Amino acid sequence: GPSGSSGGTGGSFRTGRGYAIDLNATGFFLAGDETALPAIGQLLEALPPGIATDVRVEVARPDARQHLSERSQTTIGWV
């Protein structure tokens, strides 16, 4: 989960993997292949609710798809 915060409004915080998340962003775009699914899943759980997020994941086979957090305003595309 998130670790640390800049406090107050705005700023950023870092996830357990060390990704900095800009709390002032109006939307997010996450992309990767199937090896990135664990990180993408963790980021989806850490992102502030209610912010539009577009996710694109490249998979070699349809059965490589994994369940990702279902959040409002999140679109997930498998390619």
mmCIF file with all atom_site columns, N, CA and C in Angstrom:
data_model
loop_
_atom_site.group_PDB
_atom_site.id
_atom_site.type_symbol
_atom_site.label_atom_id
_atom_site.label_alt_id
_atom_site.label_comp_id
_atom_site.label_asym_id
_atom_site.label_entity_id
_atom_site.label_seq_id
_atom_site.pdbx_PDB_ins_code
_atom_site.Cartn_x
_atom_site.Cartn_y
_atom_site.Cartn_z
_atom_site.occupancy
_atom_site.B_iso_or_equiv
_atom_site.pdbx_formal_charge
_atom_site.auth_seq_id
_atom_site.auth_comp_id
_atom_site.auth_asym_id
_atom_site.auth_atom_id
_atom_site.pdbx_PDB_model_num
ATOM 1   N N  . GLY A 1 1  ? 0.816   -1.179  0.000   1.00 0.00 ? 1  GLY A N  1
ATOM 2   C CA . GLY A 1 1  ? 0.000   0.000   0.000   1.00 0.00 ? 1  GLY A CA 1
ATOM 3   C C  . GLY A 1 1  ? 0.854   1.234   0.000   1.00 0.00 ? 1  GLY A C  1
ATOM 4   N N  . PRO A 1 2  ? 0.245   2.388   0.092   1.00 0.00 ? 2  PRO A N  1
ATOM 5   C CA . PRO A 1 2  ? 0.985   3.630   0.086   1.00 0.00 ? 2  PRO A CA 1
ATOM 6   C C  . PRO A 1 2  ? 1.921   3.730   1.274   1.00 0.00 ? 2  PRO A C  1
ATOM 7   N N  . SER A 1 3  ? 3.055   4.342   1.083   1.00 0.00 ? 3  SER A N  1
ATOM 8   C CA . SER A 1 3  ? 3.969   4.572   2.191   1.00 0.00 ? 3  SER A CA 1
ATOM 9   C C  . SER A 1 3  ? 4.406   6.018   2.153   1.00 0.00 ? 3  SER A C  1
ATOM 10  N N  . GLY A 1 4  ? 4.025   6.743   3.170   1.00 0.00 ? 4  GLY A N  1
ATOM 11  C CA . GLY A 1 4  ? 4.406   8.146   3.235   1.00 0.00 ? 4  GLY A CA 1
ATOM 12  C C  . GLY A 1 4  ? 3.419   9.025   2.504   1.00 0.00 ? 4  GLY A C  1
ATOM 13  N N  . SER A 1 5  ? 3.511   10.310  2.781   1.00 0.00 ? 5  SER A N  1
ATOM 14  C CA . SER A 1 5  ? 2.640   11.285  2.152   1.00 0.00 ? 5  SER A CA 1
ATOM 15  C C  . SER A 1 5  ? 3.286   12.640  2.290   1.00 0.00 ? 5  SER A C  1
ATOM 16  N N  . SER A 1 6  ? 2.943   13.517  1.388   1.00 0.00 ? 6  SER A N  1
ATOM 17  C CA . SER A 1 6  ? 3.458   14.870  1.507   1.00 0.00 ? 6  SER A CA 1
ATOM 18  C C  . SER A 1 6  ? 2.636   15.676  2.490   1.00 0.00 ? 6  SER A C  1
ATOM 19  N N  . GLY A 1 7  ? 1.501   15.133  2.912   1.00 0.00 ? 7  GLY A N  1
ATOM 20  C CA . GLY A 1 7  ? 0.626   15.832  3.841   1.00 0.00 ? 7  GLY A CA 1
ATOM 21  C C  . GLY A 1 7  ? -0.165  16.921  3.146   1.00 0.00 ? 7  GLY A C  1
ATOM 22  N N  . GLY A 1 8  ? -1.268  17.328  3.727   1.00 0.00 ? 8  GLY A N  1
ATOM 23  C CA . GLY A 1 8  ? -2.084  18.384  3.151   1.00 0.00 ? 8  GLY A CA 1
ATOM 24  C C  . GLY A 1 8  ? -2.695  17.978  1.822   1.00 0.00 ? 8  GLY A C  1
ATOM 25  N N  . THR A 1 9  ? -3.102  18.977  1.055   1.00 0.00 ? 9  THR A N  1
ATOM 26  C CA . THR A 1 9  ? -3.672  18.692  -0.248  1.00 0.00 ? 9  THR A CA 1
ATOM 27  C C  . THR A 1 9  ? -2.581  18.720  -1.295  1.00 0.00 ? 9  THR A C  1
ATOM 28  N N  . GLY A 1 10 ? -2.794  18.017  -2.358  1.00 0.00 ? 10 GLY A N  1
ATOM 29  C CA . GLY A 1 10 ? -1.802  17.979  -3.434  1.00 0.00 ? 10 GLY A CA 1
ATOM 30  C C  . GLY A 1 10 ? -0.614  17.144  -3.045  1.00 0.00 ? 10 GLY A C  1
ATOM 31  N N  . GLY A 1 11 ? 0.500   17.347  -3.730  1.00 0.00 ? 11 GLY A N  1
ATOM 32  C CA . GLY A 1 11 ? 1.713   16.608  -3.425  1.00 0.00 ? 11 GLY A CA 1
ATOM 33  C C  . GLY A 1 11 ? 1.709   15.241  -4.062  1.00 0.00 ? 11 GLY A C  1
ATOM 34  N N  . SER A 1 12 ? 2.461   14.341  -3.469  1.00 0.00 ? 12 SER A N  1
ATOM 35  C CA . SER A 1 12 ? 2.536   12.983  -3.987  1.00 0.00 ? 12 SER A CA 1
ATOM 36  C C  . SER A 1 12 ? 2.823   12.033  -2.835  1.00 0.00 ? 12 SER A C  1
ATOM 37  N N  . PHE A 1 13 ? 2.668   10.748  -3.103  1.00 0.00 ? 13 PHE A N  1
ATOM 38  C CA . PHE A 1 13 ? 3.088   9.735   -2.144  1.00 0.00 ? 13 PHE A CA 1
ATOM 39  C C  . PHE A 1 13 ? 3.668   8.580   -2.928  1.00 0.00 ? 13 PHE A C  1
ATOM 40  N N  . ARG A 1 14 ? 4.359   7.707   -2.251  1.00 0.00 ? 14 ARG A N  1
ATOM 41  C CA . ARG A 1 14 ? 4.988   6.563   -2.902  1.00 0.00 ? 14 ARG A CA 1
ATOM 42  C C  . ARG A 1 14 ? 4.292   5.282   -2.466  1.00 0.00 ? 14 ARG A C  1
ATOM 43  N N  . THR A 1 15 ? 4.137   4.375   -3.439  1.00 0.00 ? 15 THR A N  1
ATOM 44  C CA . THR A 1 15 ? 3.567   3.076   -3.134  1.00 0.00 ? 15 THR A CA 1
ATOM 45  C C  . THR A 1 15 ? 4.650   2.205   -2.519  1.00 0.00 ? 15 THR A C  1
ATOM 46  N N  . GLY A 1 16 ? 4.285   1.000   -2.098  1.00 0.00 ? 16 GLY A N  1
ATOM 47  C CA . GLY A 1 16 ? 5.240   0.056   -1.537  1.00 0.00 ? 16 GLY A CA 1
ATOM 48  C C  . GLY A 1 16 ? 6.352   -0.299  -2.506  1.00 0.00 ? 16 GLY A C  1
ATOM 49  N N  . ARG A 1 17 ? 6.082   -0.200  -3.805  1.00 0.00 ? 17 ARG A N  1
ATOM 50  C CA . ARG A 1 17 ? 7.110   -0.470  -4.819  1.00 0.00 ? 17 ARG A CA 1
ATOM 51  C C  . ARG A 1 17 ? 7.939   0.764   -5.124  1.00 0.00 ? 17 ARG A C  1
ATOM 52  N N  . GLY A 1 18 ? 7.616   1.901   -4.525  1.00 0.00 ? 18 GLY A N  1
ATOM 53  C CA . GLY A 1 18 ? 8.398   3.107   -4.717  1.00 0.00 ? 18 GLY A CA 1
ATOM 54  C C  . GLY A 1 18 ? 7.909   4.031   -5.808  1.00 0.00 ? 18 GLY A C  1
ATOM 55  N N  . TYR A 1 19 ? 6.766   3.732   -6.439  1.00 0.00 ? 19 TYR A N  1
ATOM 56  C CA . TYR A 1 19 ? 6.235   4.609   -7.477  1.00 0.00 ? 19 TYR A CA 1
ATOM 57  C C  . TYR A 1 19 ? 5.678   5.872   -6.835  1.00 0.00 ? 19 TYR A C  1
ATOM 58  N N  . ALA A 1 20 ? 6.061   7.030   -7.353  1.00 0.00 ? 20 ALA A N  1
ATOM 59  C CA . ALA A 1 20 ? 5.499   8.289   -6.865  1.00 0.00 ? 20 ALA A CA 1
ATOM 60  C C  . ALA A 1 20 ? 4.186   8.541   -7.585  1.00 0.00 ? 20 ALA A C  1
ATOM 61  N N  . ILE A 1 21 ? 3.151   8.863   -6.835  1.00 0.00 ? 21 ILE A N  1
ATOM 62  C CA . ILE A 1 21 ? 1.844   9.138   -7.408  1.00 0.00 ? 21 ILE A CA 1
ATOM 63  C C  . ILE A 1 21 ? 1.521   10.607  -7.166  1.00 0.00 ? 21 ILE A C  1
ATOM 64  N N  . ASP A 1 22 ? 1.314   11.340  -8.244  1.00 0.00 ? 22 ASP A N  1
ATOM 65  C CA . ASP A 1 22 ? 0.998   12.761  -8.173  1.00 0.00 ? 22 ASP A CA 1
ATOM 66  C C  . ASP A 1 22 ? -0.477  12.918  -7.807  1.00 0.00 ? 22 ASP A C  1
ATOM 67  N N  . LEU A 1 23 ? -0.723  13.430  -6.635  1.00 0.00 ? 23 LEU A N  1
ATOM 68  C CA . LEU A 1 23 ? -2.098  13.578  -6.165  1.00 0.00 ? 23 LEU A CA 1
ATOM 69  C C  . LEU A 1 23 ? -2.825  14.739  -6.833  1.00 0.00 ? 23 LEU A C  1
ATOM 70  N N  . ASN A 1 24 ? -2.112  15.541  -7.628  1.00 0.00 ? 24 ASN A N  1
ATOM 71  C CA . ASN A 1 24 ? -2.739  16.640  -8.358  1.00 0.00 ? 24 ASN A CA 1
ATOM 72  C C  . ASN A 1 24 ? -3.133  16.243  -9.777  1.00 0.00 ? 24 ASN A C  1
ATOM 73  N N  . ALA A 1 25 ? -2.800  15.035  -10.192 1.00 0.00 ? 25 ALA A N  1
ATOM 74  C CA . ALA A 1 25 ? -3.099  14.584  -11.559 1.00 0.00 ? 25 ALA A CA 1
ATOM 75  C C  . ALA A 1 25 ? -4.606  14.504  -11.765 1.00 0.00 ? 25 ALA A C  1
ATOM 76  N N  . THR A 1 26 ? -5.023  14.803  -12.990 1.00 0.00 ? 26 THR A N  1
ATOM 77  C CA . THR A 1 26 ? -6.449  14.713  -13.313 1.00 0.00 ? 26 THR A CA 1
ATOM 78  C C  . THR A 1 26 ? -6.803  13.372  -13.929 1.00 0.00 ? 26 THR A C  1
ATOM 79  N N  . GLY A 1 27 ? -5.799  12.555  -14.240 1.00 0.00 ? 27 GLY A N  1
ATOM 80  C CA . GLY A 1 27 ? -6.026  11.231  -14.790 1.00 0.00 ? 27 GLY A CA 1
ATOM 81  C C  . GLY A 1 27 ? -4.718  10.464  -14.859 1.00 0.00 ? 27 GLY A C  1
ATOM 82  N N  . PHE A 1 28 ? -4.826  9.166   -15.061 1.00 0.00 ? 28 PHE A N  1
ATOM 83  C CA . PHE A 1 28 ? -3.642  8.311   -15.130 1.00 0.00 ? 28 PHE A CA 1
ATOM 84  C C  . PHE A 1 28 ? -3.748  7.376   -16.318 1.00 0.00 ? 28 PHE A C  1
ATOM 85  N N  . PHE A 1 29 ? -2.601  7.042   -16.906 1.00 0.00 ? 29 PHE A N  1
ATOM 86  C CA . PHE A 1 29 ? -2.509  6.051   -17.971 1.00 0.00 ? 29 PHE A CA 1
ATOM 87  C C  . PHE A 1 29 ? -1.468  5.034   -17.531 1.00 0.00 ? 29 PHE A C  1
ATOM 88  N N  . LEU A 1 30 ? -1.878  3.771   -17.417 1.00 0.00 ? 30 LEU A N  1
ATOM 89  C CA . LEU A 1 30 ? -0.977  2.691   -17.032 1.00 0.00 ? 30 LEU A CA 1
ATOM 90  C C  . LEU A 1 30 ? -0.905  1.709   -18.187 1.00 0.00 ? 30 LEU A C  1
ATOM 91  N N  . ALA A 1 31 ? 0.296   1.291   -18.552 1.00 0.00 ? 31 ALA A N  1
ATOM 92  C CA . ALA A 1 31 ? 0.451   0.350   -19.657 1.00 0.00 ? 31 ALA A CA 1
ATOM 93  C C  . ALA A 1 31 ? 1.606   -0.586  -19.367 1.00 0.00 ? 31 ALA A C  1
ATOM 94  N N  . GLY A 1 32 ? 1.480   -1.810  -19.867 1.00 0.00 ? 32 GLY A N  1
ATOM 95  C CA . GLY A 1 32 ? 2.546   -2.789  -19.703 1.00 0.00 ? 32 GLY A CA 1
ATOM 96  C C  . GLY A 1 32 ? 2.128   -4.107  -20.322 1.00 0.00 ? 32 GLY A C  1
ATOM 97  N N  . ASP A 1 33 ? 3.033   -5.068  -20.247 1.00 0.00 ? 33 ASP A N  1
ATOM 98  C CA . ASP A 1 33 ? 2.678   -6.406  -20.712 1.00 0.00 ? 33 ASP A CA 1
ATOM 99  C C  . ASP A 1 33 ? 2.280   -7.242  -19.495 1.00 0.00 ? 33 ASP A C  1
ATOM 100 N N  . GLU A 1 34 ? 2.044   -8.524  -19.710 1.00 0.00 ? 34 GLU A N  1
ATOM 101 C CA . GLU A 1 34 ? 1.532   -9.353  -18.611 1.00 0.00 ? 34 GLU A CA 1
ATOM 102 C C  . GLU A 1 34 ? 2.493   -9.451  -17.437 1.00 0.00 ? 34 GLU A C  1
ATOM 103 N N  . THR A 1 35 ? 3.784   -9.228  -17.658 1.00 0.00 ? 35 THR A N  1
ATOM 104 C CA . THR A 1 35 ? 4.729   -9.252  -16.534 1.00 0.00 ? 35 THR A CA 1
ATOM 105 C C  . THR A 1 35 ? 4.552   -8.038  -15.627 1.00 0.00 ? 35 THR A C  1
ATOM 106 N N  . ALA A 1 36 ? 3.897   -6.995  -16.122 1.00 0.00 ? 36 ALA A N  1
ATOM 107 C CA . ALA A 1 36 ? 3.668   -5.789  -15.326 1.00 0.00 ? 36 ALA A CA 1
ATOM 108 C C  . ALA A 1 36 ? 2.369   -5.846  -14.525 1.00 0.00 ? 36 ALA A C  1
ATOM 109 N N  . LEU A 1 37 ? 1.589   -6.914  -14.683 1.00 0.00 ? 37 LEU A N  1
ATOM 110 C CA . LEU A 1 37 ? 0.292   -6.983  -14.012 1.00 0.00 ? 37 LEU A CA 1
ATOM 111 C C  . LEU A 1 37 ? 0.355   -6.812  -12.494 1.00 0.00 ? 37 LEU A C  1
ATOM 112 N N  . PRO A 1 38 ? 1.331   -7.407  -11.788 1.00 0.00 ? 38 PRO A N  1
ATOM 113 C CA . PRO A 1 38 ? 1.373   -7.165  -10.334 1.00 0.00 ? 38 PRO A CA 1
ATOM 114 C C  . PRO A 1 38 ? 1.554   -5.686  -9.981  1.00 0.00 ? 38 PRO A C  1
ATOM 115 N N  . ALA A 1 39 ? 2.431   -4.993  -10.695 1.00 0.00 ? 39 ALA A N  1
ATOM 116 C CA . ALA A 1 39 ? 2.652   -3.566  -10.427 1.00 0.00 ? 39 ALA A CA 1
ATOM 117 C C  . ALA A 1 39 ? 1.430   -2.741  -10.807 1.00 0.00 ? 39 ALA A C  1
ATOM 118 N N  . ILE A 1 40 ? 0.817   -3.042  -11.951 1.00 0.00 ? 40 ILE A N  1
ATOM 119 C CA . ILE A 1 40 ? -0.382  -2.322  -12.370 1.00 0.00 ? 40 ILE A CA 1
ATOM 120 C C  . ILE A 1 40 ? -1.494  -2.517  -11.341 1.00 0.00 ? 40 ILE A C  1
ATOM 121 N N  . GLY A 1 41 ? -1.662  -3.738  -10.854 1.00 0.00 ? 41 GLY A N  1
ATOM 122 C CA . GLY A 1 41 ? -2.667  -4.008  -9.830  1.00 0.00 ? 41 GLY A CA 1
ATOM 123 C C  . GLY A 1 41 ? -2.424  -3.211  -8.563  1.00 0.00 ? 41 GLY A C  1
ATOM 124 N N  . GLN A 1 42 ? -1.170  -3.129  -8.141  1.00 0.00 ? 42 GLN A N  1
ATOM 125 C CA . GLN A 1 42 ? -0.852  -2.371  -6.931  1.00 0.00 ? 42 GLN A CA 1
ATOM 126 C C  . GLN A 1 42 ? -1.103  -0.882  -7.142  1.00 0.00 ? 42 GLN A C  1
ATOM 127 N N  . LEU A 1 43 ? -0.738  -0.372  -8.301  1.00 0.00 ? 43 LEU A N  1
ATOM 128 C CA . LEU A 1 43 ? -0.985  1.037   -8.579  1.00 0.00 ? 43 LEU A CA 1
ATOM 129 C C  . LEU A 1 43 ? -2.479  1.346   -8.603  1.00 0.00 ? 43 LEU A C  1
ATOM 130 N N  . LEU A 1 44 ? -3.273  0.492   -9.212  1.00 0.00 ? 44 LEU A N  1
ATOM 131 C CA . LEU A 1 44 ? -4.720  0.723   -9.242  1.00 0.00 ? 44 LEU A CA 1
ATOM 132 C C  . LEU A 1 44 ? -5.299  0.806   -7.841  1.00 0.00 ? 44 LEU A C  1
ATOM 133 N N  . GLU A 1 45 ? -4.810  -0.021  -6.948  1.00 0.00 ? 45 GLU A N  1
ATOM 134 C CA . GLU A 1 45 ? -5.307  0.003   -5.569  1.00 0.00 ? 45 GLU A CA 1
ATOM 135 C C  . GLU A 1 45 ? -4.851  1.252   -4.825  1.00 0.00 ? 45 GLU A C  1
ATOM 136 N N  . ALA A 1 46 ? -3.701  1.813   -5.206  1.00 0.00 ? 46 ALA A N  1
ATOM 137 C CA . ALA A 1 46 ? -3.144  2.961   -4.500  1.00 0.00 ? 46 ALA A CA 1
ATOM 138 C C  . ALA A 1 46 ? -3.632  4.304   -5.037  1.00 0.00 ? 46 ALA A C  1
ATOM 139 N N  . LEU A 1 47 ? -4.127  4.337   -6.276  1.00 0.00 ? 47 LEU A N  1
ATOM 140 C CA . LEU A 1 47 ? -4.545  5.607   -6.861  1.00 0.00 ? 47 LEU A CA 1
ATOM 141 C C  . LEU A 1 47 ? -5.748  6.179   -6.124  1.00 0.00 ? 47 LEU A C  1
ATOM 142 N N  . PRO A 1 48 ? -5.804  7.498   -6.036  1.00 0.00 ? 48 PRO A N  1
ATOM 143 C CA . PRO A 1 48 ? -6.958  8.120   -5.386  1.00 0.00 ? 48 PRO A CA 1
ATOM 144 C C  . PRO A 1 48 ? -8.247  7.754   -6.120  1.00 0.00 ? 48 PRO A C  1
ATOM 145 N N  . PRO A 1 49 ? -9.337  7.530   -5.395  1.00 0.00 ? 49 PRO A N  1
ATOM 146 C CA . PRO A 1 49 ? -10.610 7.176   -6.042  1.00 0.00 ? 49 PRO A CA 1
ATOM 147 C C  . PRO A 1 49 ? -11.177 8.348   -6.828  1.00 0.00 ? 49 PRO A C  1
ATOM 148 N N  . GLY A 1 50 ? -11.938 8.021   -7.856  1.00 0.00 ? 50 GLY A N  1
ATOM 149 C CA . GLY A 1 50 ? -12.646 9.043   -8.599  1.00 0.00 ? 50 GLY A CA 1
ATOM 150 C C  . GLY A 1 50 ? -11.848 9.732   -9.693  1.00 0.00 ? 50 GLY A C  1
ATOM 151 N N  . ILE A 1 51 ? -10.615 9.313   -9.926  1.00 0.00 ? 51 ILE A N  1
ATOM 152 C CA . ILE A 1 51 ? -9.800  9.915   -10.976 1.00 0.00 ? 51 ILE A CA 1
ATOM 153 C C  . ILE A 1 51 ? -9.784  8.963   -12.167 1.00 0.00 ? 51 ILE A C  1
ATOM 154 N N  . ALA A 1 52 ? -10.035 9.502   -13.353 1.00 0.00 ? 52 ALA A N  1
ATOM 155 C CA . ALA A 1 52 ? -10.070 8.682   -14.567 1.00 0.00 ? 52 ALA A CA 1
ATOM 156 C C  . ALA A 1 52 ? -8.724  7.982   -14.766 1.00 0.00 ? 52 ALA A C  1
ATOM 157 N N  . THR A 1 53 ? -8.791  6.683   -15.014 1.00 0.00 ? 53 THR A N  1
ATOM 158 C CA . THR A 1 53 ? -7.580  5.881   -15.221 1.00 0.00 ? 53 THR A CA 1
ATOM 159 C C  . THR A 1 53 ? -7.801  4.976   -16.421 1.00 0.00 ? 53 THR A C  1
ATOM 160 N N  . ASP A 1 54 ? -6.855  5.029   -17.353 1.00 0.00 ? 54 ASP A N  1
ATOM 161 C CA . ASP A 1 54 ? -6.900  4.205   -18.555 1.00 0.00 ? 54 ASP A CA 1
ATOM 162 C C  . ASP A 1 54 ? -5.767  3.190   -18.450 1.00 0.00 ? 54 ASP A C  1
ATOM 163 N N  . VAL A 1 55 ? -6.096  1.903   -18.545 1.00 0.00 ? 55 VAL A N  1
ATOM 164 C CA . VAL A 1 55 ? -5.114  0.824   -18.415 1.00 0.00 ? 55 VAL A CA 1
ATOM 165 C C  . VAL A 1 55 ? -5.094  0.021   -19.709 1.00 0.00 ? 55 VAL A C  1
ATOM 166 N N  . ARG A 1 56 ? -3.908  -0.250  -20.226 1.00 0.00 ? 56 ARG A N  1
ATOM 167 C CA . ARG A 1 56 ? -3.733  -1.101  -21.402 1.00 0.00 ? 56 ARG A CA 1
ATOM 168 C C  . ARG A 1 56 ? -2.683  -2.147  -21.069 1.00 0.00 ? 56 ARG A C  1
ATOM 169 N N  . VAL A 1 57 ? -3.043  -3.424  -21.286 1.00 0.00 ? 57 VAL A N  1
ATOM 170 C CA . VAL A 1 57 ? -2.127  -4.520  -20.974 1.00 0.00 ? 57 VAL A CA 1
ATOM 171 C C  . VAL A 1 57 ? -2.014  -5.428  -22.194 1.00 0.00 ? 57 VAL A C  1
ATOM 172 N N  . GLU A 1 58 ? -0.784  -5.673  -22.613 1.00 0.00 ? 58 GLU A N  1
ATOM 173 C CA . GLU A 1 58 ? -0.531  -6.591  -23.719 1.00 0.00 ? 58 GLU A CA 1
ATOM 174 C C  . GLU A 1 58 ? -0.334  -7.992  -23.155 1.00 0.00 ? 58 GLU A C  1
ATOM 175 N N  . VAL A 1 59 ? -1.120  -8.932  -23.653 1.00 0.00 ? 59 VAL A N  1
ATOM 176 C CA . VAL A 1 59 ? -1.004  -10.318 -23.212 1.00 0.00 ? 59 VAL A CA 1
ATOM 177 C C  . VAL A 1 59 ? -0.795  -11.222 -24.427 1.00 0.00 ? 59 VAL A C  1
ATOM 178 N N  . ALA A 1 60 ? -0.028  -12.285 -24.241 1.00 0.00 ? 60 ALA A N  1
ATOM 179 C CA . ALA A 1 60 ? 0.258   -13.215 -25.339 1.00 0.00 ? 60 ALA A CA 1
ATOM 180 C C  . ALA A 1 60 ? -0.960  -14.074 -25.666 1.00 0.00 ? 60 ALA A C  1
ATOM 181 N N  . ARG A 1 61 ? -1.750  -14.388 -24.629 1.00 0.00 ? 61 ARG A N  1
ATOM 182 C CA . ARG A 1 61 ? -2.927  -15.249 -24.799 1.00 0.00 ? 61 ARG A CA 1
ATOM 183 C C  . ARG A 1 61 ? -4.063  -14.703 -23.933 1.00 0.00 ? 61 ARG A C  1
ATOM 184 N N  . PRO A 1 62 ? -5.291  -14.893 -24.371 1.00 0.00 ? 62 PRO A N  1
ATOM 185 C CA . PRO A 1 62 ? -6.417  -14.401 -23.572 1.00 0.00 ? 62 PRO A CA 1
ATOM 186 C C  . PRO A 1 62 ? -6.440  -14.963 -22.144 1.00 0.00 ? 62 PRO A C  1
ATOM 187 N N  . ASP A 1 63 ? -5.959  -16.189 -21.938 1.00 0.00 ? 63 ASP A N  1
ATOM 188 C CA . ASP A 1 63 ? -5.989  -16.763 -20.586 1.00 0.00 ? 63 ASP A CA 1
ATOM 189 C C  . ASP A 1 63 ? -4.915  -16.169 -19.671 1.00 0.00 ? 63 ASP A C  1
ATOM 190 N N  . ALA A 1 64 ? -4.077  -15.277 -20.190 1.00 0.00 ? 64 ALA A N  1
ATOM 191 C CA . ALA A 1 64 ? -3.074  -14.601 -19.358 1.00 0.00 ? 64 ALA A CA 1
ATOM 192 C C  . ALA A 1 64 ? -3.674  -13.397 -18.629 1.00 0.00 ? 64 ALA A C  1
ATOM 193 N N  . ARG A 1 65 ? -4.903  -13.038 -18.982 1.00 0.00 ? 65 ARG A N  1
ATOM 194 C CA . ARG A 1 65 ? -5.570  -11.921 -18.308 1.00 0.00 ? 65 ARG A CA 1
ATOM 195 C C  . ARG A 1 65 ? -5.776  -12.255 -16.836 1.00 0.00 ? 65 ARG A C  1
ATOM 196 N N  . GLN A 1 66 ? -5.640  -11.249 -16.002 1.00 0.00 ? 66 GLN A N  1
ATOM 197 C CA . GLN A 1 66 ? -5.841  -11.413 -14.567 1.00 0.00 ? 66 GLN A CA 1
ATOM 198 C C  . GLN A 1 66 ? -6.860  -10.396 -14.095 1.00 0.00 ? 66 GLN A C  1
ATOM 199 N N  . HIS A 1 67 ? -7.490  -10.705 -12.983 1.00 0.00 ? 67 HIS A N  1
ATOM 200 C CA . HIS A 1 67 ? -8.444  -9.763  -12.398 1.00 0.00 ? 67 HIS A CA 1
ATOM 201 C C  . HIS A 1 67 ? -7.682  -8.543  -11.884 1.00 0.00 ? 67 HIS A C  1
ATOM 202 N N  . LEU A 1 68 ? -8.143  -7.371  -12.282 1.00 0.00 ? 68 LEU A N  1
ATOM 203 C CA . LEU A 1 68 ? -7.594  -6.123  -11.766 1.00 0.00 ? 68 LEU A CA 1
ATOM 204 C C  . LEU A 1 68 ? -8.693  -5.403  -11.003 1.00 0.00 ? 68 LEU A C  1
ATOM 205 N N  . SER A 1 69 ? -8.304  -4.596  -10.058 1.00 0.00 ? 69 SER A N  1
ATOM 206 C CA . SER A 1 69 ? -9.251  -3.853  -9.228  1.00 0.00 ? 69 SER A CA 1
ATOM 207 C C  . SER A 1 69 ? -10.293 -3.151  -10.081 1.00 0.00 ? 69 SER A C  1
ATOM 208 N N  . GLU A 1 70 ? -11.541 -3.328  -9.736  1.00 0.00 ? 70 GLU A N  1
ATOM 209 C CA . GLU A 1 70 ? -12.625 -2.661  -10.451 1.00 0.00 ? 70 GLU A CA 1
ATOM 210 C C  . GLU A 1 70 ? -12.934 -1.358  -9.734  1.00 0.00 ? 70 GLU A C  1
ATOM 211 N N  . ARG A 1 71 ? -12.545 -0.279  -10.369 1.00 0.00 ? 71 ARG A N  1
ATOM 212 C CA . ARG A 1 71 ? -12.746 1.056   -9.809  1.00 0.00 ? 71 ARG A CA 1
ATOM 213 C C  . ARG A 1 71 ? -13.637 1.846   -10.744 1.00 0.00 ? 71 ARG A C  1
ATOM 214 N N  . SER A 1 72 ? -14.382 2.773   -10.181 1.00 0.00 ? 72 SER A N  1
ATOM 215 C CA . SER A 1 72 ? -15.163 3.644   -11.054 1.00 0.00 ? 72 SER A CA 1
ATOM 216 C C  . SER A 1 72 ? -14.187 4.512   -11.842 1.00 0.00 ? 72 SER A C  1
ATOM 217 N N  . GLN A 1 73 ? -14.573 4.907   -13.015 1.00 0.00 ? 73 GLN A N  1
ATOM 218 C CA . GLN A 1 73 ? -13.784 5.741   -13.910 1.00 0.00 ? 73 GLN A CA 1
ATOM 219 C C  . GLN A 1 73 ? -12.482 5.095   -14.355 1.00 0.00 ? 73 GLN A C  1
ATOM 220 N N  . THR A 1 74 ? -12.433 3.759   -14.366 1.00 0.00 ? 74 THR A N  1
ATOM 221 C CA . THR A 1 74 ? -11.262 3.034   -14.850 1.00 0.00 ? 74 THR A CA 1
ATOM 222 C C  . THR A 1 74 ? -11.659 2.201   -16.050 1.00 0.00 ? 74 THR A C  1
ATOM 223 N N  . THR A 1 75 ? -10.880 2.333   -17.128 1.00 0.00 ? 75 THR A N  1
ATOM 224 C CA . THR A 1 75 ? -11.088 1.553   -18.332 1.00 0.00 ? 75 THR A CA 1
ATOM 225 C C  . THR A 1 75 ? -9.890  0.635   -18.498 1.00 0.00 ? 75 THR A C  1
ATOM 226 N N  . ILE A 1 76 ? -10.142 -0.670  -18.665 1.00 0.00 ? 76 ILE A N  1
ATOM 227 C CA . ILE A 1 76 ? -9.063  -1.631  -18.847 1.00 0.00 ? 76 ILE A CA 1
ATOM 228 C C  . ILE A 1 76 ? -9.197  -2.262  -20.226 1.00 0.00 ? 76 ILE A C  1
ATOM 229 N N  . GLY A 1 77 ? -8.124  -2.180  -21.002 1.00 0.00 ? 77 GLY A N  1
ATOM 230 C CA . GLY A 1 77 ? -8.110  -2.773  -22.333 1.00 0.00 ? 77 GLY A CA 1
ATOM 231 C C  . GLY A 1 77 ? -7.022  -3.825  -22.432 1.00 0.00 ? 77 GLY A C  1
ATOM 232 N N  . TRP A 1 78 ? -7.363  -4.960  -22.998 1.00 0.00 ? 78 TRP A N  1
ATOM 233 C CA . TRP A 1 78 ? -6.416  -6.064  -23.183 1.00 0.00 ? 78 TRP A CA 1
ATOM 234 C C  . TRP A 1 78 ? -6.064  -6.135  -24.665 1.00 0.00 ? 78 TRP A C  1
ATOM 235 N N  . VAL A 1 79 ? -4.798  -6.093  -24.995 1.00 0.00 ? 79 VAL A N  1
ATOM 236 C CA . VAL A 1 79 ? -4.370  -6.149  -26.398 1.00 0.00 ? 79 VAL A CA 1
ATOM 237 C C  . VAL A 1 79 ? -3.408  -7.294  -26.613 1.00 0.00 ? 79 VAL A C  1
#
